[in-house]
Amino acid sequence: MRRLPTVLVLGGTTEATTLIEALAPRIGRDLDVVVSFAGRTTRPTAPAGTVRIGGFGGVDGLAEYLSSTPVDVAVDALHPFAAVMPCNAAEACRAVGVDLLRLQRPSWSTTDGDDWAPVADMSEASAEVALRSPQRVLLTIGRQELDPFRPIVGPTFLVRSIEPPDLDGAWAAVSILDRGPFHLEGERDLLARESVDLLVTKNSGGTATAAKLTAARELGVPVVMVERPPKPPVPTVSSVDEAIAWIDE
Ligand code: NAP
């Protein structure tokens, strides 16, 4: 039987899911799709294609996987804050001659009335918080990167996350469990009700969690914005249509 060209999608994002949904009718007809998840969530699912779960074992492991499967083209549809895998993918694809595309939603950018302090990482974000001596800080950075904030005494931190965070530390911290998408009315209400005077967030981009930035602008709440980690330069698109055009080429 003729082997169909195989597309490897490095997933874990809405963009990956949307791309796979768009490719689904073609699977088995003119291409095959393998979706790879890191395995951070239990039983990740994809709308179609073959699912594989877990790390490849660094650059060498991924290069070996690309050659043996074999993979014809790869799409990095990883989260904008995944820092290691985009580098591994670029290096392994270059080593074995597989074309790689990055499908990534655009960053958020400021508009009139925004008061953002851009910082490179969580440690810079925590230094910025300590410098400003706020009273009530809303942290919307997930629950995995809270350590730099735990020693900060003074403000109360409202930690919003999908799953319960570990709030140990010298800080005063309160958990808010919630899952997006978030809407403007709710975000406005949260900032006002909780008297938030500083918001710390990651520049994830996209629409699902952007309303907090509009609410912050309206209420004059400054934002410490953690920028995305640096990535190796590879061809990059921001829409699924562009990604499909690239795959077909
Ligand atoms: P990372 O720091 O870039 O990657 C760490 C290691 O996890 C990689 O070296 C690789 O292990 C493995 N890995 C990552 N993505 C993989 C994938 N799609 N398939 C197979 N192995 C993968 O990534 P991370 O920040 O831990 O994120 C892990 C996953 O969660 C990614 O799929 C990402 O898109 C998603 N995610 C991340 C964030 C975030 O804020 N970082 C938010 C939402 C979703 P080996 O070296 O062994 O291959």
Coordinates of N, CA, C and O in Angstrom, one line a residue, residues 89-244:
A89 N 12.6 20.9 18.6 CA 11.9 20.6 17.3 C 12.7 21.2 16.2 O 13.0 20.5 15.1
A90 N 13.2 22.4 16.4 CA 13.9 23.1 15.3 C 15.2 22.4 15.0 O 15.6 22.1 13.9
E91 N 15.9 21.9 16.1 CA 17.2 21.3 15.9 C 17.1 19.9 15.3 O 17.8 19.5 14.4
A92 N 16.1 19.1 15.8 CA 15.9 17.8 15.3 C 15.5 17.8 13.8 O 15.9 17.0 13.0
C93 N 14.5 18.7 13.5 CA 14.0 18.8 12.1 C 15.1 19.2 11.2 O 15.3 18.6 10.1
R94 N 16.0 20.1 11.6 CA 17.1 20.5 10.8 C 18.0 19.3 10.6 O 18.5 19.1 9.5
A95 N 18.3 18.6 11.6 CA 19.3 17.5 11.6 C 18.8 16.4 10.6 O 19.6 15.8 9.9
V96 N 17.5 16.1 10.5 CA 17.1 15.0 9.6 C 16.4 15.5 8.4 O 15.8 14.7 7.6
G97 N 16.3 16.9 8.2 CA 15.8 17.4 6.9 C 14.3 17.4 6.8 O 13.7 17.2 5.7
V98 N 13.6 17.5 8.0 CA 12.1 17.6 8.0 C 11.7 19.1 8.0 O 12.2 19.8 8.9
D99 N 10.8 19.5 7.2 CA 10.4 20.9 7.2 C 9.5 21.2 8.4 O 8.7 20.3 8.8
L100 N 9.8 22.3 9.1 CA 9.0 22.6 10.3 C 8.4 24.0 10.2 O 9.0 24.9 9.8
L101 N 7.1 24.0 10.6 CA 6.3 25.2 10.7 C 5.9 25.5 12.1 O 5.6 24.6 12.8
R102 N 5.9 26.8 12.5 CA 5.3 27.1 13.8 C 4.0 27.8 13.6 O 3.8 28.7 12.8
L103 N 3.0 27.2 14.2 CA 1.6 27.8 14.2 C 1.4 28.4 15.6 O 1.3 27.6 16.6
Q104 N 1.3 29.7 15.6 CA 1.3 30.3 17.0 C 0.4 31.6 16.9 O 0.5 32.4 16.0
R105 N -0.5 31.7 17.9 CA -1.3 32.9 18.0 C -0.5 34.1 18.2 O 0.5 34.0 18.9
P106 N -0.9 35.3 17.7 CA -0.1 36.5 17.9 C -0.1 36.9 19.4 O -1.1 36.5 20.1
S107 N 0.9 37.6 19.8 CA 1.0 38.1 21.2 C -0.1 39.2 21.3 O -0.5 39.8 20.3
W108 N -0.5 39.5 22.6 CA -1.3 40.7 22.8 C -0.3 41.9 22.7 O 0.9 41.8 23.0
S109 N -0.9 43.0 22.3 CA -0.1 44.3 22.3 C -0.9 45.4 22.9 O -2.2 45.3 23.0
T110 N -0.2 46.4 23.3 CA -0.9 47.5 24.0 C -1.8 48.4 23.1 O -1.5 48.5 21.9
T111 N -2.8 48.9 23.7 CA -3.6 49.9 23.0 C -3.7 51.1 24.0 O -3.3 51.1 25.1
D112 N -4.3 52.2 23.5 CA -4.4 53.5 24.2 C -5.0 53.2 25.6 O -6.0 52.6 25.7
G113 N -4.3 53.7 26.6 CA -4.9 53.6 28.0 C -4.3 52.4 28.8 O -4.5 52.3 30.0
D114 N -3.6 51.5 28.1 CA -2.9 50.4 28.8 C -1.7 50.9 29.6 O -1.0 51.8 29.1
D115 N -1.5 50.3 30.8 CA -0.3 50.6 31.6 C 0.4 49.2 31.8 O 0.1 48.6 32.8
W116 N 1.2 48.8 30.9 CA 1.9 47.5 31.0 C 3.3 47.7 31.3 O 4.0 48.6 30.7
A117 N 3.9 46.8 32.2 CA 5.3 46.7 32.4 C 5.7 45.4 31.8 O 5.5 44.4 32.4
P118 N 6.4 45.4 30.6 CA 6.8 44.1 30.1 C 8.0 43.6 30.8 O 8.9 44.3 31.1
V119 N 8.0 42.3 31.1 CA 9.2 41.6 31.8 C 9.5 40.3 31.1 O 8.6 39.8 30.4
A120 N 10.7 39.9 31.3 CA 11.2 38.7 30.5 C 10.7 37.4 31.1 O 10.6 36.4 30.4
D121 N 10.6 37.3 32.4 CA 10.3 36.0 33.0 C 9.7 36.2 34.4 O 9.5 37.4 34.9
M122 N 9.4 35.1 35.1 CA 8.6 35.2 36.4 C 9.5 35.9 37.4 O 9.0 36.5 38.3
S123 N 10.8 35.7 37.3 CA 11.7 36.3 38.4 C 11.7 37.8 38.2 O 11.6 38.5 39.2
E124 N 11.7 38.3 37.0 CA 11.6 39.8 36.8 C 10.2 40.2 37.2 O 10.0 41.3 37.7
A125 N 9.2 39.4 36.9 CA 7.8 39.8 37.3 C 7.7 40.0 38.8 O 7.1 40.9 39.3
S126 N 8.3 39.1 39.6 CA 8.2 39.1 41.0 C 9.0 40.4 41.5 O 8.6 41.0 42.5
A127 N 10.1 40.7 40.9 CA 10.9 41.9 41.3 C 10.1 43.1 41.1 O 10.1 44.1 41.9
E128 N 9.3 43.2 40.0 CA 8.5 44.3 39.6 C 7.4 44.4 40.7 O 7.0 45.6 41.1
V129 N 6.8 43.3 41.1 CA 5.7 43.4 42.1 C 6.3 43.9 43.4 O 5.7 44.8 44.0
A130 N 7.5 43.4 43.8 CA 8.0 43.9 45.1 C 8.3 45.4 45.0 O 8.1 46.1 46.0
L131 N 8.8 45.8 43.9 CA 9.1 47.3 43.7 C 7.9 48.2 43.8 O 8.0 49.3 44.4
R132 N 6.8 47.7 43.4 CA 5.6 48.6 43.3 C 4.8 48.6 44.6 O 3.9 49.4 44.7
S133 N 5.0 47.7 45.5 CA 4.3 47.6 46.8 C 2.8 47.7 46.6 O 2.2 48.6 47.2
P134 N 2.2 46.8 45.8 CA 0.7 46.9 45.7 C 0.0 46.3 46.9 O 0.7 45.7 47.8
Q135 N -1.3 46.4 47.0 CA -2.1 45.9 48.1 C -2.6 44.5 47.7 O -2.6 43.6 48.5
R136 N -3.2 44.5 46.5 CA -3.9 43.2 46.1 C -3.5 42.9 44.6 O -3.8 43.7 43.7
V137 N -2.9 41.8 44.5 CA -2.3 41.4 43.2 C -3.1 40.2 42.6 O -3.2 39.2 43.3
L138 N -3.6 40.3 41.4 CA -4.2 39.1 40.7 C -3.1 38.5 39.9 O -2.5 39.1 39.0
L139 N -2.8 37.2 40.2 CA -1.8 36.4 39.4 C -2.6 35.5 38.5 O -3.3 34.6 39.0
T140 N -2.5 35.7 37.2 CA -3.1 34.7 36.2 C -2.0 34.1 35.4 O -1.9 34.3 34.2
I141 N -1.1 33.3 36.1 CA 0.0 32.7 35.5 C 0.0 31.2 35.6 O 1.0 30.6 35.4
G142 N -1.1 30.7 36.0 CA -1.2 29.2 36.3 C -0.7 28.9 37.7 O -0.5 29.9 38.5
R143 N -0.4 27.7 37.9 CA 0.0 27.3 39.3 C 1.4 26.7 39.4 O 1.9 26.4 40.4
Q144 N 2.1 26.6 38.2 CA 3.4 26.0 38.2 C 4.5 26.9 38.4 O 5.6 26.4 38.7
E145 N 4.3 28.2 38.3 CA 5.5 29.1 38.4 C 5.3 30.2 39.5 O 5.6 31.3 39.3
L146 N 4.7 29.7 40.6 CA 4.4 30.7 41.7 C 5.6 31.0 42.6 O 5.6 31.9 43.3
D147 N 6.7 30.1 42.5 CA 7.8 30.2 43.5 C 8.4 31.6 43.7 O 8.6 32.0 44.8
P148 N 8.6 32.3 42.6 CA 9.3 33.7 42.8 C 8.4 34.6 43.6 O 8.9 35.6 44.1
F149 N 7.1 34.4 43.7 CA 6.2 35.3 44.4 C 6.1 34.9 45.9 O 5.6 35.8 46.7
R150 N 6.4 33.7 46.3 CA 6.1 33.2 47.6 C 6.8 34.0 48.7 O 6.3 34.2 49.8
P151 N 8.0 34.5 48.5 CA 8.7 35.3 49.6 C 8.2 36.7 49.7 O 8.6 37.4 50.6
I152 N 7.3 37.2 48.9 CA 6.9 38.6 48.9 C 5.9 38.8 50.0 O 4.7 38.4 49.9
V153 N 6.3 39.6 51.0 CA 5.4 39.8 52.1 C 4.8 41.3 51.9 O 5.5 42.2 51.6
G154 N 3.5 41.4 52.2 CA 2.9 42.8 52.1 C 1.6 42.7 51.3 O 0.5 42.7 51.9
P155 N 1.7 42.4 50.0 CA 0.4 42.3 49.2 C -0.3 41.0 49.5 O 0.3 40.1 50.0
T156 N -1.6 41.0 49.2 CA -2.4 39.8 49.2 C -2.4 39.3 47.7 O -2.7 40.2 46.8
F157 N -2.1 38.1 47.4 CA -2.1 37.6 46.1 C -3.3 36.7 45.9 O -3.6 35.8 46.6
L158 N -4.0 37.1 44.8 CA -5.2 36.2 44.4 C -4.7 35.4 43.2 O -4.3 35.9 42.2
V159 N -4.6 34.1 43.4 CA -4.0 33.2 42.5 C -5.1 32.5 41.7 O -5.8 31.6 42.2
R160 N -5.3 32.9 40.4 CA -6.3 32.2 39.6 C -5.7 31.1 38.8 O -4.8 31.3 38.1
S161 N -6.3 29.9 39.0 CA -5.8 28.7 38.2 C -6.9 27.7 38.0 O -8.0 27.8 38.7
I162 N -6.7 26.8 37.1 CA -7.7 25.8 36.8 C -7.7 24.8 37.9 O -8.8 24.3 38.4
E163 N -6.5 24.3 38.3 CA -6.5 23.3 39.3 C -5.9 23.9 40.6 O -5.2 24.9 40.5
P164 N -6.2 23.4 41.8 CA -5.8 24.0 43.0 C -4.3 24.2 43.1 O -3.5 23.2 42.9
P165 N -3.8 25.4 43.5 CA -2.4 25.6 43.6 C -1.9 25.3 45.0 O -2.6 25.2 45.9
D166 N -0.6 25.1 45.1 CA 0.1 25.0 46.4 C 0.4 26.5 46.8 O 1.1 27.2 46.2
L167 N -0.2 26.9 48.0 CA -0.1 28.3 48.4 C 1.0 28.4 49.5 O 1.0 29.5 50.1
D168 N 1.8 27.4 49.7 CA 2.8 27.5 50.8 C 3.7 28.7 50.5 O 4.0 29.1 49.4
G169 N 4.3 29.3 51.6 CA 5.2 30.4 51.5 C 4.9 31.5 52.5 O 4.0 31.4 53.2
A170 N 5.8 32.5 52.5 CA 5.7 33.6 53.4 C 4.6 34.6 53.0 O 4.0 35.3 53.8
W171 N 4.2 34.5 51.7 CA 3.2 35.4 51.2 C 1.8 35.2 51.7 O 1.5 34.1 52.3
A172 N 0.9 36.2 51.5 CA -0.5 36.0 51.8 C -1.2 35.7 50.5 O -1.2 36.5 49.6
A173 N -1.7 34.5 50.3 CA -2.2 34.1 49.0 C -3.6 33.4 49.2 O -3.8 32.6 50.1
V174 N -4.5 33.7 48.2 CA -5.8 33.1 48.2 C -6.0 32.5 46.8 O -5.6 33.1 45.8
S175 N -6.6 31.3 46.8 CA -6.8 30.7 45.5 C -8.2 31.1 44.9 O -9.2 31.1 45.6
I176 N -8.2 31.3 43.6 CA -9.5 31.5 42.9 C -9.4 30.4 41.8 O -8.6 30.5 40.9
L177 N -10.3 29.4 41.9 CA -10.3 28.3 40.9 C -11.3 28.7 39.8 O -12.5 28.9 40.1
D178 N -10.8 28.8 38.6 CA -11.7 29.2 37.5 C -11.0 28.8 36.2 O -9.8 28.6 36.1
R179 N -11.8 28.6 35.2 CA -11.3 28.2 33.9 C -12.0 29.1 32.8 O -13.2 29.4 32.9
G180 N -11.1 29.6 31.8 CA -11.7 30.4 30.8 C -12.6 29.6 29.9 O -12.7 28.4 30.0
P181 N -13.2 30.2 28.9 CA -13.0 31.6 28.5 C -13.6 32.6 29.5 O -14.6 32.3 30.1
F182 N -13.0 33.7 29.7 CA -13.4 34.8 30.6 C -14.0 35.9 29.8 O -13.5 36.3 28.8
H183 N -15.1 36.5 30.4 CA -15.8 37.6 29.7 C -15.6 38.9 30.4 O -15.3 38.9 31.6
L184 N -15.8 40.0 29.7 CA -15.4 41.3 30.2 C -16.2 41.7 31.5 O -15.6 42.1 32.5
E185 N -17.4 41.4 31.5 CA -18.2 41.7 32.7 C -17.7 41.1 33.9 O -17.5 41.7 35.0
G186 N -17.4 39.8 33.8 CA -16.9 39.0 35.0 C -15.5 39.5 35.4 O -15.2 39.6 36.6
E187 N -14.7 39.8 34.4 CA -13.3 40.3 34.8 C -13.4 41.7 35.4 O -12.6 41.9 36.4
R188 N -14.2 42.5 34.9 CA -14.4 43.8 35.5 C -14.9 43.7 37.0 O -14.3 44.3 37.9
D189 N -15.8 42.8 37.1 CA -16.4 42.6 38.5 C -15.3 42.0 39.4 O -15.2 42.5 40.6
L190 N -14.5 41.1 38.9 CA -13.5 40.5 39.8 C -12.5 41.6 40.2 O -12.2 41.7 41.4
L191 N -12.0 42.4 39.3 CA -11.0 43.4 39.6 C -11.5 44.4 40.6 O -10.9 44.8 41.6
A192 N -12.8 44.8 40.4 CA -13.4 45.8 41.3 C -13.7 45.2 42.7 O -13.4 45.8 43.7
R193 N -14.4 44.1 42.7 CA -14.8 43.4 43.9 C -13.6 43.1 44.8 O -13.7 43.3 46.0
E194 N -12.5 42.7 44.2 CA -11.3 42.3 45.0 C -10.3 43.4 45.2 O -9.2 43.2 45.7
S195 N -10.7 44.6 44.7 CA -9.8 45.8 44.8 C -8.4 45.5 44.3 O -7.4 45.9 45.0
V196 N -8.4 44.8 43.2 CA -7.1 44.5 42.6 C -6.4 45.8 42.1 O -6.9 46.6 41.5
D197 N -5.1 46.0 42.6 CA -4.3 47.1 42.1 C -3.1 46.8 41.3 O -2.3 47.6 40.9
L198 N -2.9 45.5 41.0 CA -1.9 45.0 40.1 C -2.3 43.7 39.5 O -2.7 42.8 40.3
L199 N -2.1 43.5 38.2 CA -2.4 42.3 37.5 C -1.1 41.7 37.0 O -0.3 42.5 36.3
V200 N -0.8 40.4 37.2 CA 0.4 39.8 36.6 C -0.1 38.7 35.7 O -0.8 37.8 36.1
T201 N 0.4 38.8 34.5 CA -0.1 37.7 33.5 C 1.0 37.4 32.5 O 2.0 38.2 32.4
K202 N 0.8 36.3 31.8 CA 1.7 35.9 30.7 C 1.1 36.4 29.4 O -0.1 36.3 29.2
N203 N 1.9 36.8 28.4 CA 1.4 37.2 27.1 C 1.1 36.0 26.2 O 1.8 35.7 25.2
S204 N 0.0 35.3 26.6 CA -0.4 34.1 25.9 C -1.0 34.4 24.6 O -0.9 33.6 23.6
G205 N -1.7 35.6 24.5 CA -2.4 35.9 23.2 C -3.7 35.1 23.2 O -4.0 34.4 24.1
G206 N -4.4 35.4 22.1 CA -5.7 34.7 21.9 C -6.9 35.5 22.6 O -6.6 36.5 23.3
T207 N -8.1 34.9 22.4 CA -9.3 35.7 22.9 C -9.8 35.1 24.2 O -10.5 35.9 24.9
A208 N -9.5 33.9 24.5 CA -10.2 33.3 25.7 C -9.9 34.0 27.0 O -10.7 34.0 27.9
T209 N -8.7 34.6 27.1 CA -8.3 35.2 28.4 C -7.9 36.6 28.3 O -7.3 37.2 29.2
A210 N -8.3 37.3 27.2 CA -7.9 38.6 26.9 C -8.8 39.7 27.7 O -8.3 40.8 27.8
A211 N -9.9 39.3 28.1 CA -10.9 40.3 28.7 C -10.3 41.0 29.9 O -10.6 42.1 30.2
K212 N -9.5 40.3 30.7 CA -8.9 40.9 31.9 C -8.0 42.1 31.5 O -8.0 43.1 32.3
L213 N -7.5 42.1 30.3 CA -6.6 43.3 29.9 C -7.5 44.5 29.6 O -7.2 45.6 30.0
T214 N -8.7 44.3 29.0 CA -9.6 45.4 28.8 C -10.1 45.9 30.1 O -10.2 47.1 30.4
A215 N -10.5 45.0 31.0 CA -11.0 45.4 32.4 C -9.9 46.2 33.1 O -10.2 47.2 33.7
A216 N -8.7 45.7 33.0 CA -7.6 46.4 33.7 C -7.4 47.8 33.1 O -7.3 48.8 33.9
R217 N -7.5 47.9 31.8 CA -7.4 49.3 31.2 C -8.5 50.2 31.6 O -8.3 51.3 32.0
E218 N -9.8 49.6 31.6 CA -10.9 50.5 32.0 C -10.8 50.9 33.5 O -11.2 52.0 33.8
L219 N -10.3 50.1 34.3 CA -10.2 50.4 35.8 C -8.9 51.0 36.2 O -8.7 51.3 37.4
G220 N -8.0 51.2 35.2 CA -6.7 51.8 35.5 C -5.8 50.9 36.4 O -5.0 51.4 37.1
V221 N -5.9 49.6 36.2 CA -5.1 48.7 36.9 C -3.8 48.4 36.1 O -3.9 48.0 34.9
P222 N -2.6 48.7 36.6 CA -1.4 48.3 35.8 C -1.2 46.8 35.7 O -1.7 46.1 36.5
V223 N -0.5 46.5 34.6 CA -0.3 45.0 34.3 C 1.2 44.7 34.2 O 1.9 45.4 33.5
V224 N 1.7 43.7 34.9 CA 3.0 43.2 34.7 C 2.9 42.1 33.7 O 2.2 41.1 34.0
M225 N 3.4 42.3 32.5 CA 3.2 41.4 31.4 C 4.5 40.6 31.1 O 5.5 41.1 30.7
V226 N 4.4 39.3 31.4 CA 5.5 38.4 31.2 C 5.5 38.0 29.7 O 4.6 37.4 29.2
E227 N 6.6 38.4 29.0 CA 6.7 38.1 27.6 C 7.1 36.7 27.3 O 7.6 36.0 28.2
R228 N 6.9 36.3 26.0 CA 7.1 34.9 25.7 C 8.6 34.5 25.7 O 9.4 35.4 25.4
P229 N 8.9 33.3 25.9 CA 10.4 32.9 25.9 C 10.9 33.0 24.4 O 10.1 32.8 23.5
P230 N 12.2 33.2 24.3 CA 12.7 33.3 22.9 C 12.6 31.9 22.2 O 12.7 30.9 22.9
K231 N 12.5 32.0 20.9 CA 12.3 30.7 20.1 C 13.3 30.8 18.9 O 13.5 31.9 18.4
P232 N 13.7 29.6 18.4 CA 14.5 29.7 17.2 C 13.7 30.1 16.0 O 12.5 29.9 16.0
P233 N 14.3 30.8 15.1 CA 13.6 31.3 13.9 C 13.2 30.2 13.0 O 14.1 29.5 12.5
V234 N 11.9 29.9 12.8 CA 11.4 29.0 11.8 C 10.2 29.7 11.1 O 9.6 30.6 11.7
P235 N 9.8 29.2 9.9 CA 8.6 29.8 9.3 C 7.5 29.7 10.3 O 7.2 28.7 10.9
T236 N 6.8 30.9 10.4 CA 5.7 31.0 11.4 C 4.4 31.5 10.8 O 4.5 32.5 10.0
V237 N 3.3 30.9 11.1 CA 2.0 31.5 10.7 C 1.1 31.6 12.0 O 1.4 30.9 13.0
S238 N 0.0 32.3 11.8 CA -0.9 32.5 13.0 C -2.3 31.9 12.8 O -3.1 31.9 13.7
S239 N -2.5 31.4 11.5 CA -3.9 30.9 11.3 C -3.7 29.4 10.8 O -2.8 29.1 10.1
V240 N -4.8 28.7 11.0 CA -4.9 27.3 10.5 C -4.9 27.3 9.0 O -4.2 26.4 8.4
D241 N -5.6 28.2 8.3 CA -5.6 28.2 6.9 C -4.2 28.4 6.3 O -3.8 27.7 5.3
E242 N -3.4 29.3 6.9 CA -2.0 29.4 6.5 C -1.2 28.2 6.7 O -0.4 27.8 5.9
A243 N -1.5 27.5 7.8 CA -0.7 26.3 8.1 C -1.1 25.2 7.1 O -0.2 24.5 6.6
I244 N -2.3 25.1 6.7 CA -2.7 24.1 5.7 C -2.1 24.4 4.4 O -1.6 23.5 3.7

